[in-house]
Amino acid sequence: MTAPISDQERVADRLLRSTAAKGYDPDIDIDWSAPLEPGLAYGLRNRCSLYGTALYDQLTPEQRIELGKHEVVSVASTGIWLEAVLMRLLTRVAYNGNPMTRHVQYALAELGEETRHTIMFARMIERLGTPCYLPPRLIRFLGRILTTIATGPSLWGAILIGEEIIDRLQREIVDDESIQPLIRMISRIHIVEEARHVGFARAELTRCMVRTPRWALAYHRLALARTAFIVTRVLINPQVYKAVGLDPRQARRAALANPYYRETLRFGGEKLVPFLSQAGLIGRPGRYLWRQSFLLG
Ligand SMILES: [Fe+2]
Ligand SMILES: [Fe+2]
């Protein structure tokens, strides 16, 4: 008699089939030699961190497009960093688990997709001819610590914070014809593959919450609140403002006080926040940091 298949294995098996049926190779599926369309934007106007501020009003239309380009690159650069964090976490899942399970096999399949995403984002940045805006050294160091100590809900929750905010912003531009086709295609590839990653992390988080004792909840809440705060603060690297001649410190202050930008972050957290909240992972301690992340609105 064969052993019954667990829910965990069933989810992983479904995701593996979906990976085999619908995956992309950015090397083949993106026409990297296609020219960029003059006059088309790289991101939505109202999603620019300075949209609606006095600083934005003083920019020319060309400068607004240029700033939008650098902000899209900043989000992609943060994506590269987050994918490195995710890959370290997934490697741990694979290392600690049984390679004969669909669960570990799916973690490995996801790792494969993340490596391709990182190359895709790096090639995009190269194509757009801007700097790569990785987070500062201290934040990268903190990311390394997170990948060593995160377990259970704070591991899967950190993965969701890393994936869902960027995913939400990409979904908004994928069908918008005012955006550069290259950016839309990259977003399309990422959305399709991230949907599986989010499904996997959500199922794992729900599963491990059952085994999480109440006394450990405070630790996971605080770890996730920190992660959420850091991720939202590094999405737009202040150095992007230099591209249009603005002072990074002054523009950063204006962005963080900008109600439109806070709304963008709230929009980014619109799916993530109710899920983590329902799981019991948003609350004291850490509520203050969640509020400061502007994801709660
Ligand atoms: Fe990714
Ligand atoms: Fe992912």
PDB file of C-alpha atoms and ligand atoms in Angstrom:
ATOM      1  CA  MET A   1       0.000   0.000   0.000  1.00  0.00           C
ATOM      2  CA  THR A   2       1.397   3.417  -0.891  1.00  0.00           C
ATOM      3  CA  ALA A   3       1.469   6.196   1.703  1.00  0.00           C
ATOM      4  CA  PRO A   4      -1.173   8.934   1.245  1.00  0.00           C
ATOM      5  CA  ILE A   5       0.101  12.089  -0.463  1.00  0.00           C
ATOM      6  CA  SER A   6       0.217  15.083   1.850  1.00  0.00           C
ATOM      7  CA  ASP A   7      -1.292  18.457   0.959  1.00  0.00           C
ATOM      8  CA  GLN A   8       2.215  19.886   0.888  1.00  0.00           C
ATOM      9  CA  GLU A   9       3.286  17.371  -1.759  1.00  0.00           C
ATOM     10  CA  ARG A  10       0.125  17.923  -3.763  1.00  0.00           C
ATOM     11  CA  VAL A  11       0.696  21.705  -3.917  1.00  0.00           C
ATOM     12  CA  ALA A  12       4.361  21.254  -4.884  1.00  0.00           C
ATOM     13  CA  ASP A  13       3.433  18.687  -7.546  1.00  0.00           C
ATOM     14  CA  ARG A  14       0.879  21.050  -9.101  1.00  0.00           C
ATOM     15  CA  LEU A  15       3.414  23.894  -9.129  1.00  0.00           C
ATOM     16  CA  LEU A  16       6.067  21.690 -10.737  1.00  0.00           C
ATOM     17  CA  ARG A  17       3.641  20.768 -13.529  1.00  0.00           C
ATOM     18  CA  SER A  18       2.784  24.419 -14.027  1.00  0.00           C
ATOM     19  CA  THR A  19       6.517  25.273 -14.159  1.00  0.00           C
ATOM     20  CA  ALA A  20       7.042  22.661 -16.867  1.00  0.00           C
ATOM     21  CA  ALA A  21       4.008  23.881 -18.838  1.00  0.00           C
ATOM     22  CA  LYS A  22       4.555  27.612 -18.559  1.00  0.00           C
ATOM     23  CA  GLY A  23       8.015  28.980 -18.047  1.00  0.00           C
ATOM     24  CA  TYR A  24      10.206  31.449 -19.882  1.00  0.00           C
ATOM     25  CA  ASP A  25      13.783  31.777 -20.943  1.00  0.00           C
ATOM     26  CA  PRO A  26      14.496  35.523 -21.002  1.00  0.00           C
ATOM     27  CA  ASP A  27      17.442  34.899 -23.358  1.00  0.00           C
ATOM     28  CA  ILE A  28      15.074  33.568 -26.010  1.00  0.00           C
ATOM     29  CA  ASP A  29      11.739  35.142 -25.118  1.00  0.00           C
ATOM     30  CA  ILE A  30      12.953  38.743 -25.003  1.00  0.00           C
ATOM     31  CA  ASP A  31      14.176  40.576 -28.059  1.00  0.00           C
ATOM     32  CA  TRP A  32      17.113  42.351 -26.453  1.00  0.00           C
ATOM     33  CA  SER A  33      18.136  44.016 -29.705  1.00  0.00           C
ATOM     34  CA  ALA A  34      14.756  45.741 -30.262  1.00  0.00           C
ATOM     35  CA  PRO A  35      15.126  49.518 -30.062  1.00  0.00           C
ATOM     36  CA  LEU A  36      13.508  51.380 -27.173  1.00  0.00           C
ATOM     37  CA  GLU A  37      10.466  53.418 -28.250  1.00  0.00           C
ATOM     38  CA  PRO A  38      11.228  57.138 -28.121  1.00  0.00           C
ATOM     39  CA  GLY A  39       8.717  59.075 -26.015  1.00  0.00           C
ATOM     40  CA  LEU A  40       7.275  56.044 -24.213  1.00  0.00           C
ATOM     41  CA  ALA A  41       7.471  55.941 -20.426  1.00  0.00           C
ATOM     42  CA  TYR A  42       9.185  53.289 -18.306  1.00  0.00           C
ATOM     43  CA  GLY A  43       6.762  53.449 -15.399  1.00  0.00           C
ATOM     44  CA  LEU A  44       3.386  54.989 -14.640  1.00  0.00           C
ATOM     45  CA  ARG A  45       3.492  58.727 -13.984  1.00  0.00           C
ATOM     46  CA  ASN A  46       1.494  58.524 -10.752  1.00  0.00           C
ATOM     47  CA  ARG A  47       3.800  55.797  -9.407  1.00  0.00           C
ATOM     48  CA  CYS A  48       6.870  58.035  -9.578  1.00  0.00           C
ATOM     49  CA  SER A  49       7.955  58.696  -5.995  1.00  0.00           C
ATOM     50  CA  LEU A  50       7.861  62.474  -6.549  1.00  0.00           C
ATOM     51  CA  TYR A  51       4.586  62.646  -8.513  1.00  0.00           C
ATOM     52  CA  GLY A  52       2.426  65.467  -7.156  1.00  0.00           C
ATOM     53  CA  THR A  53       5.276  67.267  -5.368  1.00  0.00           C
ATOM     54  CA  ALA A  54       6.687  70.722  -6.109  1.00  0.00           C
ATOM     55  CA  LEU A  55       9.948  69.050  -7.190  1.00  0.00           C
ATOM     56  CA  TYR A  56       8.068  66.977  -9.796  1.00  0.00           C
ATOM     57  CA  ASP A  57       6.276  70.049 -11.140  1.00  0.00           C
ATOM     58  CA  GLN A  58       9.569  71.725 -11.940  1.00  0.00           C
ATOM     59  CA  LEU A  59      10.797  68.808 -14.109  1.00  0.00           C
ATOM     60  CA  THR A  60      10.428  68.889 -17.899  1.00  0.00           C
ATOM     61  CA  PRO A  61       8.445  66.047 -19.603  1.00  0.00           C
ATOM     62  CA  GLU A  62      11.769  64.481 -20.696  1.00  0.00           C
ATOM     63  CA  GLN A  63      13.140  64.645 -17.156  1.00  0.00           C
ATOM     64  CA  ARG A  64       9.989  62.968 -15.829  1.00  0.00           C
ATOM     65  CA  ILE A  65      10.475  60.075 -18.251  1.00  0.00           C
ATOM     66  CA  GLU A  66      14.143  59.904 -17.279  1.00  0.00           C
ATOM     67  CA  LEU A  67      13.331  59.816 -13.548  1.00  0.00           C
ATOM     68  CA  GLY A  68      10.686  57.138 -14.203  1.00  0.00           C
ATOM     69  CA  LYS A  69      13.348  55.058 -15.973  1.00  0.00           C
ATOM     70  CA  HIS A  70      15.780  55.327 -13.066  1.00  0.00           C
ATOM     71  CA  GLU A  71      13.028  54.463 -10.569  1.00  0.00           C
ATOM     72  CA  VAL A  72      12.034  51.355 -12.554  1.00  0.00           C
ATOM     73  CA  VAL A  73      15.707  50.372 -12.547  1.00  0.00           C
ATOM     74  CA  SER A  74      15.907  51.007  -8.798  1.00  0.00           C
ATOM     75  CA  VAL A  75      12.950  48.669  -8.197  1.00  0.00           C
ATOM     76  CA  ALA A  76      14.555  46.054 -10.464  1.00  0.00           C
ATOM     77  CA  SER A  77      17.893  46.459  -8.633  1.00  0.00           C
ATOM     78  CA  THR A  78      16.121  45.943  -5.301  1.00  0.00           C
ATOM     79  CA  GLY A  79      14.488  42.931  -6.978  1.00  0.00           C
ATOM     80  CA  ILE A  80      17.950  41.547  -7.768  1.00  0.00           C
ATOM     81  CA  TRP A  81      18.969  41.914  -4.115  1.00  0.00           C
ATOM     82  CA  LEU A  82      15.710  40.368  -2.886  1.00  0.00           C
ATOM     83  CA  GLU A  83      16.111  37.461  -5.276  1.00  0.00           C
ATOM     84  CA  ALA A  84      19.575  36.811  -3.869  1.00  0.00           C
ATOM     85  CA  VAL A  85      17.986  36.740  -0.394  1.00  0.00           C
ATOM     86  CA  LEU A  86      15.207  34.413  -1.606  1.00  0.00           C
ATOM     87  CA  MET A  87      17.706  32.127  -3.298  1.00  0.00           C
ATOM     88  CA  ARG A  88      19.672  31.788  -0.064  1.00  0.00           C
ATOM     89  CA  LEU A  89      16.454  30.952   1.796  1.00  0.00           C
ATOM     90  CA  LEU A  90      15.369  28.430  -0.840  1.00  0.00           C
ATOM     91  CA  THR A  91      18.805  26.821  -0.802  1.00  0.00           C
ATOM     92  CA  ARG A  92      18.327  26.259   2.928  1.00  0.00           C
ATOM     93  CA  VAL A  93      14.918  24.678   2.310  1.00  0.00           C
ATOM     94  CA  ALA A  94      16.499  22.363  -0.250  1.00  0.00           C
ATOM     95  CA  TYR A  95      19.546  21.629   1.929  1.00  0.00           C
ATOM     96  CA  ASN A  96      17.486  20.717   4.994  1.00  0.00           C
ATOM     97  CA  GLY A  97      14.834  18.756   3.133  1.00  0.00           C
ATOM     98  CA  ASN A  98      14.507  15.465   1.329  1.00  0.00           C
ATOM     99  CA  PRO A  99      15.389  15.747  -2.372  1.00  0.00           C
ATOM    100  CA  MET A 100      12.964  12.937  -3.166  1.00  0.00           C
ATOM    101  CA  THR A 101      10.001  15.118  -2.185  1.00  0.00           C
ATOM    102  CA  ARG A 102       8.106  17.329  -4.633  1.00  0.00           C
ATOM    103  CA  HIS A 103       8.421  20.037  -1.981  1.00  0.00           C
ATOM    104  CA  VAL A 104      12.218  20.222  -2.272  1.00  0.00           C
ATOM    105  CA  GLN A 105      12.061  19.700  -6.019  1.00  0.00           C
ATOM    106  CA  TYR A 106       9.769  22.690  -6.350  1.00  0.00           C
ATOM    107  CA  ALA A 107      12.088  24.817  -4.176  1.00  0.00           C
ATOM    108  CA  LEU A 108      14.852  23.915  -6.648  1.00  0.00           C
ATOM    109  CA  ALA A 109      12.638  24.744  -9.648  1.00  0.00           C
ATOM    110  CA  GLU A 110      11.880  28.128  -8.086  1.00  0.00           C
ATOM    111  CA  LEU A 111      15.595  28.711  -7.527  1.00  0.00           C
ATOM    112  CA  GLY A 112      16.104  28.086 -11.249  1.00  0.00           C
ATOM    113  CA  GLU A 113      13.518  30.726 -12.109  1.00  0.00           C
ATOM    114  CA  GLU A 114      14.998  33.266  -9.694  1.00  0.00           C
ATOM    115  CA  THR A 115      18.450  32.875 -11.235  1.00  0.00           C
ATOM    116  CA  ARG A 116      16.954  33.649 -14.656  1.00  0.00           C
ATOM    117  CA  HIS A 117      15.019  36.632 -13.247  1.00  0.00           C
ATOM    118  CA  THR A 118      18.196  38.096 -11.812  1.00  0.00           C
ATOM    119  CA  ILE A 119      19.972  37.806 -15.151  1.00  0.00           C
ATOM    120  CA  MET A 120      16.894  39.274 -16.878  1.00  0.00           C
ATOM    121  CA  PHE A 121      16.821  42.327 -14.570  1.00  0.00           C
ATOM    122  CA  ALA A 122      20.569  42.818 -14.932  1.00  0.00           C
ATOM    123  CA  ARG A 123      20.286  42.680 -18.741  1.00  0.00           C
ATOM    124  CA  MET A 124      17.409  45.162 -18.574  1.00  0.00           C
ATOM    125  CA  ILE A 125      19.527  47.613 -16.571  1.00  0.00           C
ATOM    126  CA  GLU A 126      22.389  47.175 -19.042  1.00  0.00           C
ATOM    127  CA  ARG A 127      19.963  47.847 -21.923  1.00  0.00           C
ATOM    128  CA  LEU A 128      18.612  51.019 -20.295  1.00  0.00           C
ATOM    129  CA  GLY A 129      22.147  52.270 -19.666  1.00  0.00           C
ATOM    130  CA  THR A 130      21.653  53.347 -16.063  1.00  0.00           C
ATOM    131  CA  PRO A 131      23.559  52.419 -12.897  1.00  0.00           C
ATOM    132  CA  CYS A 132      22.412  49.341 -10.937  1.00  0.00           C
ATOM    133  CA  TYR A 133      20.946  50.716  -7.702  1.00  0.00           C
ATOM    134  CA  LEU A 134      21.629  47.939  -5.183  1.00  0.00           C
ATOM    135  CA  PRO A 135      20.766  48.698  -1.537  1.00  0.00           C
ATOM    136  CA  PRO A 136      23.583  50.026   0.694  1.00  0.00           C
ATOM    137  CA  ARG A 137      26.162  47.672   2.193  1.00  0.00           C
ATOM    138  CA  LEU A 138      24.587  47.639   5.681  1.00  0.00           C
ATOM    139  CA  ILE A 139      21.207  46.565   4.289  1.00  0.00           C
ATOM    140  CA  ARG A 140      22.876  43.830   2.237  1.00  0.00           C
ATOM    141  CA  PHE A 141      24.611  42.679   5.418  1.00  0.00           C
ATOM    142  CA  LEU A 142      21.252  42.589   7.252  1.00  0.00           C
ATOM    143  CA  GLY A 143      19.844  40.550   4.361  1.00  0.00           C
ATOM    144  CA  ARG A 144      22.612  38.030   4.916  1.00  0.00           C
ATOM    145  CA  ILE A 145      21.735  37.782   8.605  1.00  0.00           C
ATOM    146  CA  LEU A 146      18.059  37.295   7.744  1.00  0.00           C
ATOM    147  CA  THR A 147      18.918  34.396   5.459  1.00  0.00           C
ATOM    148  CA  THR A 148      20.766  32.717   8.341  1.00  0.00           C
ATOM    149  CA  ILE A 149      18.234  33.173  11.136  1.00  0.00           C
ATOM    150  CA  ALA A 150      14.796  33.294   9.493  1.00  0.00           C
ATOM    151  CA  THR A 151      12.715  30.187  10.095  1.00  0.00           C
ATOM    152  CA  GLY A 152       9.097  29.123   9.651  1.00  0.00           C
ATOM    153  CA  PRO A 153       6.707  32.092   9.394  1.00  0.00           C
ATOM    154  CA  SER A 154       9.483  34.705   9.229  1.00  0.00           C
ATOM    155  CA  LEU A 155      11.190  32.778   6.418  1.00  0.00           C
ATOM    156  CA  TRP A 156       8.065  32.379   4.264  1.00  0.00           C
ATOM    157  CA  GLY A 157       6.740  35.812   5.263  1.00  0.00           C
ATOM    158  CA  ALA A 158      10.040  37.452   4.227  1.00  0.00           C
ATOM    159  CA  ILE A 159       9.783  35.688   0.864  1.00  0.00           C
ATOM    160  CA  LEU A 160       6.249  37.074   0.429  1.00  0.00           C
ATOM    161  CA  ILE A 161       7.306  40.615   1.330  1.00  0.00           C
ATOM    162  CA  GLY A 162      10.140  40.287  -1.191  1.00  0.00           C
ATOM    163  CA  GLU A 163       7.834  39.056  -3.941  1.00  0.00           C
ATOM    164  CA  GLU A 164       4.363  40.499  -3.558  1.00  0.00           C
ATOM    165  CA  ILE A 165       5.076  44.254  -3.492  1.00  0.00           C
ATOM    166  CA  ILE A 166       7.088  44.262  -6.727  1.00  0.00           C
ATOM    167  CA  ASP A 167       4.622  41.822  -8.300  1.00  0.00           C
ATOM    168  CA  ARG A 168       1.731  44.177  -7.606  1.00  0.00           C
ATOM    169  CA  LEU A 169       3.505  47.132  -9.191  1.00  0.00           C
ATOM    170  CA  GLN A 170       4.412  45.073 -12.266  1.00  0.00           C
ATOM    171  CA  ARG A 171       0.846  43.857 -12.775  1.00  0.00           C
ATOM    172  CA  GLU A 172      -0.335  47.400 -13.198  1.00  0.00           C
ATOM    173  CA  ILE A 173       1.888  48.173 -16.199  1.00  0.00           C
ATOM    174  CA  VAL A 174       1.858  44.915 -18.104  1.00  0.00           C
ATOM    175  CA  ASP A 175      -1.064  45.825 -20.401  1.00  0.00           C
ATOM    176  CA  ASP A 176      -0.432  49.558 -20.532  1.00  0.00           C
ATOM    177  CA  GLU A 177       0.547  50.650 -24.034  1.00  0.00           C
ATOM    178  CA  SER A 178       2.052  53.902 -22.817  1.00  0.00           C
ATOM    179  CA  ILE A 179       4.903  51.849 -21.283  1.00  0.00           C
ATOM    180  CA  GLN A 180       8.016  50.604 -23.129  1.00  0.00           C
ATOM    181  CA  PRO A 181       7.369  47.100 -24.613  1.00  0.00           C
ATOM    182  CA  LEU A 182      10.637  45.809 -23.080  1.00  0.00           C
ATOM    183  CA  ILE A 183       9.502  46.713 -19.553  1.00  0.00           C
ATOM    184  CA  ARG A 184       6.074  45.177 -20.178  1.00  0.00           C
ATOM    185  CA  MET A 185       7.518  41.899 -21.465  1.00  0.00           C
ATOM    186  CA  ILE A 186       9.901  41.626 -18.514  1.00  0.00           C
ATOM    187  CA  SER A 187       6.985  42.295 -16.169  1.00  0.00           C
ATOM    188  CA  ARG A 188       4.839  39.655 -17.932  1.00  0.00           C
ATOM    189  CA  ILE A 189       7.508  36.965 -17.516  1.00  0.00           C
ATOM    190  CA  HIS A 190       8.033  37.884 -13.896  1.00  0.00           C
ATOM    191  CA  ILE A 191       4.315  37.960 -13.032  1.00  0.00           C
ATOM    192  CA  VAL A 192       3.611  34.496 -14.489  1.00  0.00           C
ATOM    193  CA  GLU A 193       6.469  32.884 -12.587  1.00  0.00           C
ATOM    194  CA  GLU A 194       6.025  34.857  -9.358  1.00  0.00           C
ATOM    195  CA  ALA A 195       2.377  33.763  -9.140  1.00  0.00           C
ATOM    196  CA  ARG A 196       3.658  30.238  -8.486  1.00  0.00           C
ATOM    197  CA  HIS A 197       6.274  31.439  -6.005  1.00  0.00           C
ATOM    198  CA  VAL A 198       3.664  33.402  -4.068  1.00  0.00           C
ATOM    199  CA  GLY A 199       1.320  30.390  -4.058  1.00  0.00           C
ATOM    200  CA  PHE A 200       4.105  28.164  -2.712  1.00  0.00           C
ATOM    201  CA  ALA A 201       5.181  30.616   0.015  1.00  0.00           C
ATOM    202  CA  ARG A 202       1.590  31.289   1.096  1.00  0.00           C
ATOM    203  CA  ALA A 203       0.823  27.567   1.380  1.00  0.00           C
ATOM    204  CA  GLU A 204       4.043  26.974   3.342  1.00  0.00           C
ATOM    205  CA  LEU A 205       3.400  29.913   5.647  1.00  0.00           C
ATOM    206  CA  THR A 206      -0.146  28.745   6.413  1.00  0.00           C
ATOM    207  CA  ARG A 207       1.145  25.232   7.068  1.00  0.00           C
ATOM    208  CA  CYS A 208       3.913  26.291   9.441  1.00  0.00           C
ATOM    209  CA  MET A 209       1.691  28.727  11.379  1.00  0.00           C
ATOM    210  CA  VAL A 210      -0.150  25.710  12.771  1.00  0.00           C
ATOM    211  CA  ARG A 211       3.091  24.500  14.360  1.00  0.00           C
ATOM    212  CA  THR A 212       4.204  27.922  15.618  1.00  0.00           C
ATOM    213  CA  PRO A 213       3.797  28.309  19.384  1.00  0.00           C
ATOM    214  CA  ARG A 214       2.242  31.534  20.680  1.00  0.00           C
ATOM    215  CA  TRP A 215       5.439  32.551  22.476  1.00  0.00           C
ATOM    216  CA  ALA A 216       7.340  32.584  19.165  1.00  0.00           C
ATOM    217  CA  LEU A 217       4.827  34.873  17.482  1.00  0.00           C
ATOM    218  CA  ALA A 218       6.406  38.085  18.844  1.00  0.00           C
ATOM    219  CA  TYR A 219       9.748  37.174  17.262  1.00  0.00           C
ATOM    220  CA  HIS A 220       8.201  36.464  13.852  1.00  0.00           C
ATOM    221  CA  ARG A 221       6.085  39.632  13.969  1.00  0.00           C
ATOM    222  CA  LEU A 222       9.090  41.785  14.726  1.00  0.00           C
ATOM    223  CA  ALA A 223      11.309  40.107  12.138  1.00  0.00           C
ATOM    224  CA  LEU A 224       8.679  40.604   9.431  1.00  0.00           C
ATOM    225  CA  ALA A 225       7.940  44.199  10.435  1.00  0.00           C
ATOM    226  CA  ARG A 226      11.674  44.978  10.090  1.00  0.00           C
ATOM    227  CA  THR A 227      11.817  43.249   6.736  1.00  0.00           C
ATOM    228  CA  ALA A 228       8.747  45.152   5.467  1.00  0.00           C
ATOM    229  CA  PHE A 229      10.177  48.477   6.642  1.00  0.00           C
ATOM    230  CA  ILE A 230      13.570  47.873   5.050  1.00  0.00           C
ATOM    231  CA  VAL A 231      12.157  46.626   1.746  1.00  0.00           C
ATOM    232  CA  THR A 232       9.911  49.668   1.307  1.00  0.00           C
ATOM    233  CA  ARG A 233      12.753  52.030   2.161  1.00  0.00           C
ATOM    234  CA  VAL A 234      15.173  50.537  -0.361  1.00  0.00           C
ATOM    235  CA  LEU A 235      12.761  50.277  -3.305  1.00  0.00           C
ATOM    236  CA  ILE A 236      13.711  53.748  -4.512  1.00  0.00           C
ATOM    237  CA  ASN A 237      17.402  54.434  -4.050  1.00  0.00           C
ATOM    238  CA  PRO A 238      17.908  58.203  -3.432  1.00  0.00           C
ATOM    239  CA  GLN A 239      20.724  58.193  -5.984  1.00  0.00           C
ATOM    240  CA  VAL A 240      18.087  58.010  -8.771  1.00  0.00           C
ATOM    241  CA  TYR A 241      17.246  61.675  -8.226  1.00  0.00           C
ATOM    242  CA  LYS A 242      20.735  62.702  -9.348  1.00  0.00           C
ATOM    243  CA  ALA A 243      19.796  61.562 -12.877  1.00  0.00           C
ATOM    244  CA  VAL A 244      17.526  64.619 -13.185  1.00  0.00           C
ATOM    245  CA  GLY A 245      19.737  66.999 -11.245  1.00  0.00           C
ATOM    246  CA  LEU A 246      17.888  66.815  -7.917  1.00  0.00           C
ATOM    247  CA  ASP A 247      19.533  66.663  -4.523  1.00  0.00           C
ATOM    248  CA  PRO A 248      19.114  63.033  -3.300  1.00  0.00           C
ATOM    249  CA  ARG A 249      18.516  64.021   0.356  1.00  0.00           C
ATOM    250  CA  GLN A 250      15.955  66.690  -0.397  1.00  0.00           C
ATOM    251  CA  ALA A 251      14.133  64.556  -2.976  1.00  0.00           C
ATOM    252  CA  ARG A 252      14.123  61.526  -0.652  1.00  0.00           C
ATOM    253  CA  ARG A 253      12.514  63.620   2.095  1.00  0.00           C
ATOM    254  CA  ALA A 254       9.911  64.904  -0.349  1.00  0.00           C
ATOM    255  CA  ALA A 255       9.164  61.354  -1.554  1.00  0.00           C
ATOM    256  CA  LEU A 256       8.668  59.923   1.937  1.00  0.00           C
ATOM    257  CA  ALA A 257       6.314  62.777   2.834  1.00  0.00           C
ATOM    258  CA  ASN A 258       4.469  62.507  -0.511  1.00  0.00           C
ATOM    259  CA  PRO A 259       0.889  61.188  -0.052  1.00  0.00           C
ATOM    260  CA  TYR A 260       0.914  59.827  -3.641  1.00  0.00           C
ATOM    261  CA  TYR A 261       4.039  57.795  -2.962  1.00  0.00           C
ATOM    262  CA  ARG A 262       2.614  56.514   0.319  1.00  0.00           C
ATOM    263  CA  GLU A 263      -0.463  55.478  -1.643  1.00  0.00           C
ATOM    264  CA  THR A 264       1.779  53.608  -4.115  1.00  0.00           C
ATOM    265  CA  LEU A 265       3.305  51.645  -1.229  1.00  0.00           C
ATOM    266  CA  ARG A 266      -0.125  50.933   0.237  1.00  0.00           C
ATOM    267  CA  PHE A 267      -1.173  49.673  -3.194  1.00  0.00           C
ATOM    268  CA  GLY A 268       1.954  47.476  -3.259  1.00  0.00           C
ATOM    269  CA  GLY A 269       0.920  45.889   0.030  1.00  0.00           C
ATOM    270  CA  GLU A 270      -2.757  45.529  -0.834  1.00  0.00           C
ATOM    271  CA  LYS A 271      -2.665  41.722  -1.223  1.00  0.00           C
ATOM    272  CA  LEU A 272       0.206  41.007   1.135  1.00  0.00           C
ATOM    273  CA  VAL A 273      -1.023  42.884   4.212  1.00  0.00           C
ATOM    274  CA  PRO A 274      -4.451  41.179   4.600  1.00  0.00           C
ATOM    275  CA  PHE A 275      -2.811  37.771   4.132  1.00  0.00           C
ATOM    276  CA  LEU A 276      -0.105  38.314   6.774  1.00  0.00           C
ATOM    277  CA  SER A 277      -2.598  40.020   9.045  1.00  0.00           C
ATOM    278  CA  GLN A 278      -5.030  37.106   8.849  1.00  0.00           C
ATOM    279  CA  ALA A 279      -2.173  34.739   9.602  1.00  0.00           C
ATOM    280  CA  GLY A 280      -1.617  36.741  12.822  1.00  0.00           C
ATOM    281  CA  LEU A 281       1.765  38.088  11.738  1.00  0.00           C
ATOM    282  CA  ILE A 282       0.990  41.812  11.848  1.00  0.00           C
ATOM    283  CA  GLY A 283       0.518  43.177  15.329  1.00  0.00           C
ATOM    284  CA  ARG A 284       2.491  44.064  18.400  1.00  0.00           C
ATOM    285  CA  PRO A 285       5.460  44.097  18.504  1.00  0.00           C
ATOM    286  CA  GLY A 286       6.269  45.593  15.126  1.00  0.00           C
ATOM    287  CA  ARG A 287       3.063  47.452  14.324  1.00  0.00           C
ATOM    288  CA  TYR A 288       4.888  50.780  14.401  1.00  0.00           C
ATOM    289  CA  LEU A 289       7.362  49.597  11.758  1.00  0.00           C
ATOM    290  CA  TRP A 290       4.518  48.329   9.566  1.00  0.00           C
ATOM    291  CA  ARG A 291       2.868  51.749   9.807  1.00  0.00           C
ATOM    292  CA  GLN A 292       6.158  53.444   8.935  1.00  0.00           C
ATOM    293  CA  SER A 293       6.537  51.165   5.925  1.00  0.00           C
ATOM    294  CA  PHE A 294       3.340  52.843   4.560  1.00  0.00           C
ATOM    295  CA  LEU A 295       2.124  49.420   3.453  1.00  0.00           C
ATOM    296  CA  LEU A 296      -0.843  49.600   5.809  1.00  0.00           C
ATOM    297  CA  GLY A 297      -2.088  52.884   4.307  1.00  0.00           C
TER     298      GLY A 297
HETATM  299 FE    FE B   1      11.732  36.686  -9.286  1.00  0.00          FE
HETATM  300 FE    FE B   2      10.028  34.672  -6.880  1.00  0.00          FE
END
